[in-house]
XYZ file of C-alpha atoms in Angstrom:
526
model
C -29.517 -6.186 15.079
C -27.471 -3.344 16.494
C -26.047 -3.522 19.991
C -28.104 -0.960 21.831
C -27.517 1.231 24.821
C -29.692 -0.006 27.758
C -32.213 2.881 27.725
C -32.685 2.594 23.985
C -33.265 -1.137 24.290
C -35.943 -0.633 26.966
C -37.675 2.023 24.857
C -37.863 -0.206 21.794
C -39.093 -3.111 23.913
C -41.840 -0.886 25.353
C -43.018 0.191 21.878
C -43.077 -3.391 20.661
C -45.109 -4.552 23.659
C -47.536 -1.627 23.376
C -48.218 -2.382 19.718
C -48.790 -6.055 20.418
C -51.254 -5.280 23.232
C -53.574 -3.513 20.744
C -53.850 -6.470 18.394
C -57.309 -7.899 17.790
C -59.008 -10.417 15.517
C -62.090 -9.441 13.468
C -65.329 -11.083 14.542
C -63.963 -12.219 17.917
C -64.296 -8.913 19.737
C -61.616 -7.046 21.566
C -59.017 -9.230 23.216
C -56.042 -7.764 25.023
C -52.782 -9.598 25.094
C -51.069 -9.029 28.394
C -47.397 -9.493 27.792
C -44.666 -9.127 30.323
C -41.549 -7.150 29.500
C -38.596 -9.518 29.475
C -35.985 -8.093 31.838
C -32.997 -6.707 30.013
C -29.853 -8.801 30.331
C -27.278 -6.947 32.386
C -23.863 -8.447 33.043
C -21.372 -6.508 35.141
C -17.912 -6.430 33.572
C -15.682 -4.243 35.715
C -11.929 -3.716 35.994
C -11.586 -6.655 38.372
C -13.219 -9.155 35.995
C -11.199 -7.723 33.100
C -7.938 -8.158 35.042
C -8.870 -11.757 35.846
C -9.617 -12.404 32.154
C -6.134 -11.298 31.081
C -4.495 -13.433 33.740
C -6.204 -16.401 32.095
C -5.610 -15.225 28.502
C -2.259 -13.356 28.551
C -1.779 -13.467 24.760
C -4.485 -10.790 24.459
C -2.977 -8.454 27.054
C -1.948 -5.823 24.495
C -5.649 -4.898 24.152
C -6.259 -4.493 27.885
C -6.187 -0.685 28.061
C -8.549 -0.283 25.105
C -10.904 -2.919 26.502
C -10.965 -1.257 29.935
C -11.799 2.112 28.375
C -14.548 0.614 26.221
C -16.359 -1.140 29.067
C -16.015 1.938 31.261
C -17.712 3.906 28.491
C -20.500 1.318 28.441
C -21.038 1.610 32.225
C -19.279 -1.713 32.926
C -21.939 -3.801 31.172
C -21.719 -6.306 28.331
C -21.333 -5.259 24.707
C -22.313 -8.313 22.676
C -24.770 -10.458 24.622
C -28.511 -10.148 25.047
C -31.275 -12.464 26.274
C -30.993 -14.594 23.135
C -27.209 -14.929 23.222
C -24.748 -13.205 20.906
C -26.305 -10.302 19.006
C -26.361 -10.000 15.238
C -23.436 -7.595 15.138
C -21.276 -10.040 17.085
C -21.991 -12.668 14.435
C -21.162 -10.148 11.707
C -17.809 -9.506 13.401
C -17.032 -13.227 13.545
C -17.907 -13.689 9.873
C -15.624 -10.794 8.979
C -12.861 -12.332 11.061
C -13.289 -15.672 9.305
C -13.110 -13.808 5.988
C -9.724 -12.180 6.685
C -8.239 -14.466 4.048
C -10.073 -12.361 1.437
C -8.064 -9.390 2.739
C -4.805 -11.256 2.231
C -4.505 -11.953 5.968
C -4.524 -15.058 8.131
C -7.191 -15.462 10.841
C -4.926 -16.508 13.700
C -6.745 -15.298 16.810
C -4.623 -16.512 19.768
C -7.543 -18.399 21.336
C -9.416 -19.868 18.379
C -10.371 -22.879 20.483
C -12.295 -20.492 22.771
C -13.800 -18.108 20.207
C -15.125 -20.754 17.775
C -17.578 -22.449 20.211
C -19.187 -19.064 20.932
C -20.459 -18.917 17.344
C -20.562 -22.601 16.400
C -23.727 -23.992 17.978
C -22.559 -27.561 17.437
C -19.777 -27.007 19.987
C -20.372 -26.397 23.666
C -19.255 -22.927 24.802
C -17.773 -23.454 28.255
C -16.943 -19.801 28.896
C -18.890 -17.764 31.427
C -21.038 -14.899 30.123
C -18.421 -12.398 31.303
C -15.569 -14.198 29.559
C -17.702 -14.744 26.455
C -18.354 -11.025 26.098
C -14.704 -10.185 26.810
C -13.474 -12.770 24.313
C -15.634 -11.215 21.559
C -14.408 -7.723 22.483
C -10.811 -8.907 22.174
C -11.667 -10.466 18.822
C -12.957 -7.061 17.782
C -9.696 -5.312 18.652
C -7.708 -8.132 17.052
C -9.716 -7.678 13.851
C -9.319 -3.872 13.966
C -5.562 -4.238 14.358
C -5.250 -6.743 11.509
C -7.162 -4.639 8.992
C -5.152 -1.571 10.036
C -1.804 -3.229 9.235
C 1.277 -4.098 11.262
C 2.319 -1.545 13.884
C 4.361 1.573 13.149
C 7.448 0.269 14.946
C 7.500 -2.710 12.587
C 7.034 -0.605 9.451
C 9.942 1.628 10.506
C 12.090 -1.474 10.918
C 11.118 -2.266 7.311
C 12.455 1.216 6.387
C 9.023 2.617 5.577
C 9.078 6.237 6.775
C 5.997 7.593 5.035
C 3.445 8.994 7.538
C 1.343 6.163 8.943
C -2.434 6.188 9.076
C -3.294 6.811 12.726
C -5.449 4.113 14.321
C -7.504 5.309 17.271
C -8.963 2.150 18.773
C -11.381 4.143 20.896
C -12.874 5.794 17.784
C -12.823 2.420 16.072
C -14.725 0.841 18.945
C -17.310 3.640 19.059
C -18.517 2.379 15.699
C -19.735 -0.796 17.381
C -22.940 1.149 17.945
C -23.099 2.421 14.375
C -22.224 -0.788 12.490
C -19.619 1.263 10.630
C -16.292 -0.459 11.136
C -17.491 -3.942 10.254
C -20.455 -3.692 7.909
C -19.297 -1.103 5.397
C -16.589 -1.705 2.809
C -14.227 0.737 4.523
C -13.890 2.607 1.252
C -13.565 5.881 3.102
C -11.230 4.363 5.668
C -8.593 2.831 3.408
C -6.247 3.995 0.669
C -8.207 3.362 -2.551
C -5.448 1.224 -4.080
C -6.126 -1.345 -1.355
C -9.534 -2.247 -2.793
C -8.172 -2.514 -6.326
C -5.477 -4.924 -5.159
C -8.055 -6.886 -3.174
C -10.039 -7.416 -6.386
C -6.806 -8.495 -8.109
C -6.129 -10.949 -5.263
C -9.549 -12.541 -5.842
C -8.854 -12.759 -9.586
C -5.463 -14.433 -9.133
C -6.760 -16.855 -6.532
C -9.417 -17.920 -9.017
C -6.641 -18.498 -11.550
C -4.779 -20.552 -8.934
C -7.882 -22.662 -8.214
C -8.052 -23.527 -11.930
C -4.454 -24.707 -11.921
C -2.587 -21.473 -12.600
C -0.466 -21.473 -15.748
C 1.972 -24.000 -17.176
C 5.673 -23.365 -17.550
C 6.699 -22.158 -21.002
C 9.452 -24.481 -22.248
C 12.206 -23.117 -24.522
C 15.652 -24.402 -25.442
C 18.700 -23.182 -23.534
C 20.009 -21.389 -26.638
C 16.647 -19.682 -27.287
C 17.126 -16.101 -28.552
C 13.683 -14.750 -29.452
C 10.336 -15.245 -31.160
C 9.277 -12.807 -33.852
C 6.257 -12.532 -36.106
C 6.084 -15.548 -38.420
C 7.998 -17.952 -36.136
C 6.371 -21.261 -35.257
C 7.037 -23.409 -32.165
C 5.259 -25.340 -29.430
C 6.410 -22.671 -26.964
C 4.542 -20.035 -28.993
C 1.289 -21.893 -28.279
C 2.267 -22.008 -24.582
C 2.858 -18.257 -24.565
C -0.528 -17.747 -26.208
C -2.254 -19.819 -23.508
C -0.321 -18.022 -20.749
C -1.325 -14.547 -21.977
C -4.934 -15.639 -22.396
C -5.148 -16.734 -18.750
C -4.263 -13.270 -17.436
C -6.380 -11.448 -20.018
C -3.539 -9.957 -22.078
C -4.880 -11.967 -25.016
C -8.647 -11.994 -25.493
C -8.820 -15.309 -27.335
C -6.683 -18.468 -27.447
C -6.894 -19.988 -30.927
C -4.344 -22.705 -29.941
C -2.051 -21.701 -32.800
C 1.725 -22.264 -32.558
C 2.320 -19.463 -35.070
C 3.617 -16.152 -33.708
C 1.261 -13.607 -35.296
C 0.608 -9.889 -34.854
C -2.088 -10.502 -32.201
C 0.347 -12.457 -30.041
C 3.087 -9.837 -30.428
C 0.595 -7.122 -29.453
C -0.530 -9.114 -26.393
C 3.089 -9.728 -25.380
C 3.817 -5.999 -25.633
C 0.839 -5.277 -23.391
C 2.181 -7.816 -20.900
C 5.641 -6.219 -21.010
C 4.257 -2.739 -20.375
C 2.462 -3.943 -17.238
C 5.488 -5.810 -15.899
C 8.032 -3.014 -15.997
C 9.588 -4.188 -19.269
C 10.308 -2.153 -22.368
C 7.765 -3.267 -25.032
C 9.372 -4.808 -28.101
C 8.193 -6.414 -31.326
C 9.862 -9.688 -30.365
C 9.507 -12.048 -27.393
C 12.787 -12.434 -25.508
C 14.029 -14.920 -22.868
C 13.542 -12.327 -20.097
C 9.887 -11.935 -21.137
C 9.325 -15.681 -20.882
C 11.129 -15.802 -17.529
C 8.676 -13.188 -16.244
C 5.695 -15.150 -17.596
C 6.960 -18.284 -15.833
C 6.776 -16.734 -12.363
C 4.158 -18.938 -10.610
C 0.719 -17.546 -9.792
C 1.395 -18.334 -6.110
C 4.312 -15.874 -6.146
C 2.154 -13.230 -7.811
C -0.433 -13.703 -5.048
C 2.253 -13.132 -2.402
C 3.272 -9.925 -4.160
C -0.327 -8.671 -4.169
C -0.692 -9.507 -0.462
C 2.523 -7.641 0.416
C 1.316 -4.528 -1.377
C -2.151 -4.715 0.184
C -0.380 -4.549 3.535
C 1.577 -1.463 2.439
C -1.715 0.144 1.461
C -2.992 -0.387 5.018
C -0.242 1.919 6.257
C -1.218 4.879 4.075
C -3.590 7.567 5.264
C -6.401 7.817 2.674
C -6.321 11.594 3.224
C -3.243 11.589 0.969
C -5.479 11.212 -2.068
C -7.527 14.275 -1.140
C -4.627 16.605 -1.923
C -5.136 18.939 -4.883
C -1.487 18.702 -5.978
C 1.265 16.277 -4.976
C 4.119 14.206 -6.385
C 4.350 10.408 -6.165
C 7.517 8.425 -6.842
C 7.208 4.635 -6.959
C 10.699 3.200 -6.564
C 10.163 -0.241 -8.207
C 8.327 1.390 -11.119
C 11.127 3.949 -11.666
C 8.502 6.580 -12.343
C 7.327 9.945 -11.001
C 3.765 11.263 -11.196
C 2.515 14.782 -10.595
C -1.122 14.582 -9.507
C -3.247 17.693 -9.859
C -6.984 17.851 -9.109
C -6.996 14.026 -8.761
C -5.704 13.548 -12.309
C -2.237 12.675 -13.621
C -0.833 15.988 -14.864
C 2.699 14.823 -15.619
C 4.762 11.614 -15.750
C 8.521 11.153 -15.885
C 10.903 8.210 -15.694
C 13.312 8.383 -12.764
C 16.560 6.796 -11.590
C 16.577 5.721 -7.928
C 19.183 4.529 -5.447
C 21.061 1.320 -6.115
C 20.837 -1.592 -3.681
C 23.774 -0.361 -1.563
C 22.463 3.232 -1.416
C 18.709 2.717 -1.411
C 16.321 5.621 -1.848
C 14.494 6.193 1.430
C 10.718 5.654 1.594
C 9.420 8.891 3.109
C 7.628 12.172 2.377
C 8.387 15.880 2.419
C 7.123 19.279 1.297
C 8.780 20.706 -1.826
C 9.468 24.392 -1.307
C 12.305 25.360 -3.680
C 13.542 24.831 -7.215
C 17.221 25.528 -7.798
C 18.421 26.256 -11.336
C 22.093 25.593 -12.111
C 22.759 24.168 -8.659
C 26.054 23.524 -6.982
C 26.434 19.938 -5.883
C 27.605 19.723 -2.287
C 29.325 16.374 -2.325
C 28.326 14.116 0.620
C 31.088 13.169 3.043
C 30.654 9.503 2.213
C 31.406 10.145 -1.470
C 34.349 12.413 -0.577
C 35.879 9.609 1.487
C 35.079 6.734 -0.875
C 35.631 8.349 -4.267
C 37.125 11.846 -4.250
C 40.025 11.442 -1.797
C 41.238 8.223 -3.486
C 40.918 10.021 -6.847
C 42.962 12.989 -5.585
C 45.625 10.633 -4.266
C 46.083 9.205 -7.755
C 45.682 12.451 -9.734
C 46.604 15.932 -8.481
C 44.321 17.508 -11.128
C 41.338 15.352 -10.102
C 39.242 18.244 -8.687
C 39.710 20.497 -11.713
C 38.976 17.698 -14.171
C 35.751 16.874 -12.340
C 34.754 20.565 -12.107
C 35.044 20.389 -8.302
C 36.292 22.907 -5.735
C 36.913 23.103 -2.016
C 34.307 25.130 -0.151
C 34.760 25.782 3.575
C 36.348 22.415 4.220
C 33.915 20.549 1.976
C 33.806 19.768 -1.713
C 31.268 21.044 -4.204
C 30.822 20.741 -7.954
C 30.409 23.943 -9.954
C 27.161 24.644 -11.860
C 26.900 23.622 -15.479
C 25.705 20.965 -17.864
C 28.209 18.412 -16.524
C 27.201 18.948 -12.905
C 26.017 15.678 -11.324
C 22.706 17.373 -10.456
C 22.262 18.611 -14.017
C 20.624 21.992 -14.591
C 17.919 21.920 -11.904
C 17.087 20.344 -8.563
C 13.875 20.219 -6.556
C 14.156 20.538 -2.782
C 11.885 19.225 -0.032
C 13.879 19.516 3.238
C 14.381 16.217 5.054
C 16.841 14.532 7.386
C 17.760 11.987 4.695
C 19.178 14.674 2.368
C 17.114 13.278 -0.505
C 15.902 15.480 -3.371
C 14.877 15.307 -7.035
C 17.289 16.496 -9.683
C 18.364 16.524 -13.314
C 21.379 14.497 -14.471
C 23.827 14.600 -17.391
C 23.660 10.786 -17.590
C 20.580 10.695 -19.840
C 21.247 7.196 -21.205
C 20.270 5.631 -17.858
C 16.613 6.480 -18.513
C 16.577 4.086 -21.452
C 17.246 1.091 -19.203
C 14.535 -1.103 -17.680
C 16.270 -1.304 -14.293
C 17.091 2.234 -13.185
C 18.573 1.759 -9.701
C 21.892 3.573 -10.100
C 21.960 6.680 -7.890
C 23.517 7.314 -4.483
C 20.000 7.688 -3.043
C 18.532 10.822 -4.587
C 15.966 10.625 -7.379
C 17.100 11.647 -10.871
C 14.276 12.963 -13.057
C 14.146 12.126 -16.757
C 12.099 15.238 -17.674
C 13.345 17.925 -15.259
C 12.570 20.905 -17.499
C 8.969 19.782 -17.963
C 8.591 19.168 -14.219
C 9.854 22.678 -13.476
C 7.360 24.125 -15.965
C 4.491 22.213 -14.340
C 5.426 23.195 -10.789
C 5.943 26.864 -11.657
C 2.512 27.154 -13.256
C 1.486 28.495 -9.847
C 3.620 31.575 -10.680
C 2.689 32.995 -14.136
C 5.897 35.086 -14.258
C 7.858 31.868 -14.701
C 7.193 31.178 -18.371
C 8.857 28.239 -20.180
C 11.204 30.759 -21.884
C 12.275 32.201 -18.530
C 12.809 28.699 -17.134
C 15.001 27.786 -20.140
C 17.063 30.928 -19.611
C 17.507 30.183 -15.889
C 18.546 26.597 -16.586
C 21.341 27.717 -18.928
C 22.496 30.868 -17.138
C 25.553 29.142 -15.651
C 24.928 30.474 -12.145
C 22.880 29.192 -9.244
C 19.356 30.617 -8.899
C 16.932 29.692 -6.102
C 13.177 29.983 -6.686
C 10.634 29.591 -3.881
C 7.347 27.925 -4.752
C 4.317 30.052 -3.909
C 2.662 26.923 -2.534
C 4.545 23.925 -1.158
C 3.945 20.616 -2.932
C 3.851 17.307 -0.978
C 6.237 14.633 -2.232
C 5.657 10.940 -1.430
C 8.336 8.378 -2.195
C 6.831 4.909 -1.932
C 7.580 1.265 -2.662
C 4.942 -0.803 -4.477
C 5.765 -3.908 -6.508
C 2.115 -4.424 -7.501
C -0.198 -1.587 -8.514
C -3.527 -1.224 -10.318
C -3.354 1.791 -12.621
C -6.127 4.236 -13.468
C -7.164 2.105 -16.443
C -7.780 -0.833 -14.114
C -4.711 -2.757 -15.306
C -2.712 -4.733 -12.733
C 1.017 -4.005 -12.900
C 3.915 -5.941 -11.388
C 7.406 -4.496 -10.892
C 10.664 -6.131 -9.844
C 11.389 -6.081 -6.126
C 14.575 -4.022 -6.594
C 15.361 -3.787 -2.866
C 14.196 -7.351 -2.038
C 11.577 -6.234 0.480
C 8.522 -8.322 -0.408
C 9.746 -11.634 0.978
C 10.401 -10.351 4.507
C 7.006 -8.623 4.578
C 5.117 -11.718 3.384
C 6.991 -13.797 5.973
C 5.958 -11.344 8.679
C 2.297 -11.562 7.628
C 2.189 -15.354 7.377
C 4.059 -16.023 10.625
C 1.557 -14.133 12.818
């Protein structure tokens, strides 16, 4: 039953009574049923009663302004109660609150001992009608806040600078009358990845309920398993891969066959490992991570999804970089148009999580060396070697240092600019061997692109005059050349250690900047 505005409630009551008054039984003649209209319940909840409520329940005070505005909008009358008690929508809200665990959240309402008796008819609710209605309203705002994620100040302290989804509690509360914010699946209100991870959370909790997976035991001097090898641990690996669906059938064999190798390679691909035709100690170490830890990782990334505006996915063209995955995606018309491996900042010079608008491509760029690198690397190098600048293809430029264009330039043959206060950009690199490594956190903070030529070709498709041949010529001209994009392209640099790809496969990546633990702690301590 929806919570109704007073006039609407009276109108519906009138219709119901009118219809009942016309009822008659065949053969007994006309008999009118005179029914009295039950007076509508009206409880006054004004600013004075609201102020008194928060004096009694100070832990809810952060919602006071929103609550005041909501009751003022409802003409200072109750929102949740009618003549029969709590309306249907109030019960729906409570059930959703109790189900927060399914969203990877804990239901820790500050006054559980007060809210539970309202809905549990076996416990006596000792609150007044005013306080009962106010307590449910505060539960509503508590629920809205939880499903919207931790506040922006907290996410900034966690070094997450991507634009946050704006939460307007007044708009959120308006949906009380439409049953929108509680009853639907929020699929239009949340970043789509959130729902995929929620399904994965359910799957892994089911695995946990069944006992998870056993530890795979190998000798300390274990080197590898290859096709044809036989060992008890091979049977353990087979069972482990069957549990997570990488292997479709567990035949209990201890023989390492082609099916097991294929399943192991699939597992490696979806755990940020380079697929091989042998099973190595690092693969087994990854398989031995407990299911409980995997669940924590999923929960941490569900929270990150709460921070993202779902409007991001509506863009016709944008670039995504996922730091733990070491990969860049160009999305065009909601499809993956291009993929490239990337190198990101090392632990001491972490790549910033933020967004920008790409507006320029620079072929054969100079590299303007940051002051920090000048002080830490170049000046000590010059002190030891007077020819240091020339040997590194560097020169002084108006009191600063820059590296001349060319194939040995640290930025390679092309860079992609999206102006930002962090001085982060995408660029080529002469150090191509780094892209062959599984862990690619080596840069000073900028993002090195493994396929820069191909990315330039894709981005310049918006300008037909920039053919691949012209791009090749510009990249090897030996002089700097700036090109403005006809249409700016959004760039989002994010941090996700768990991700469900477009094929529906759950992927886990190493927490290269060690950020999951602090986030999970924050969520579980509330």
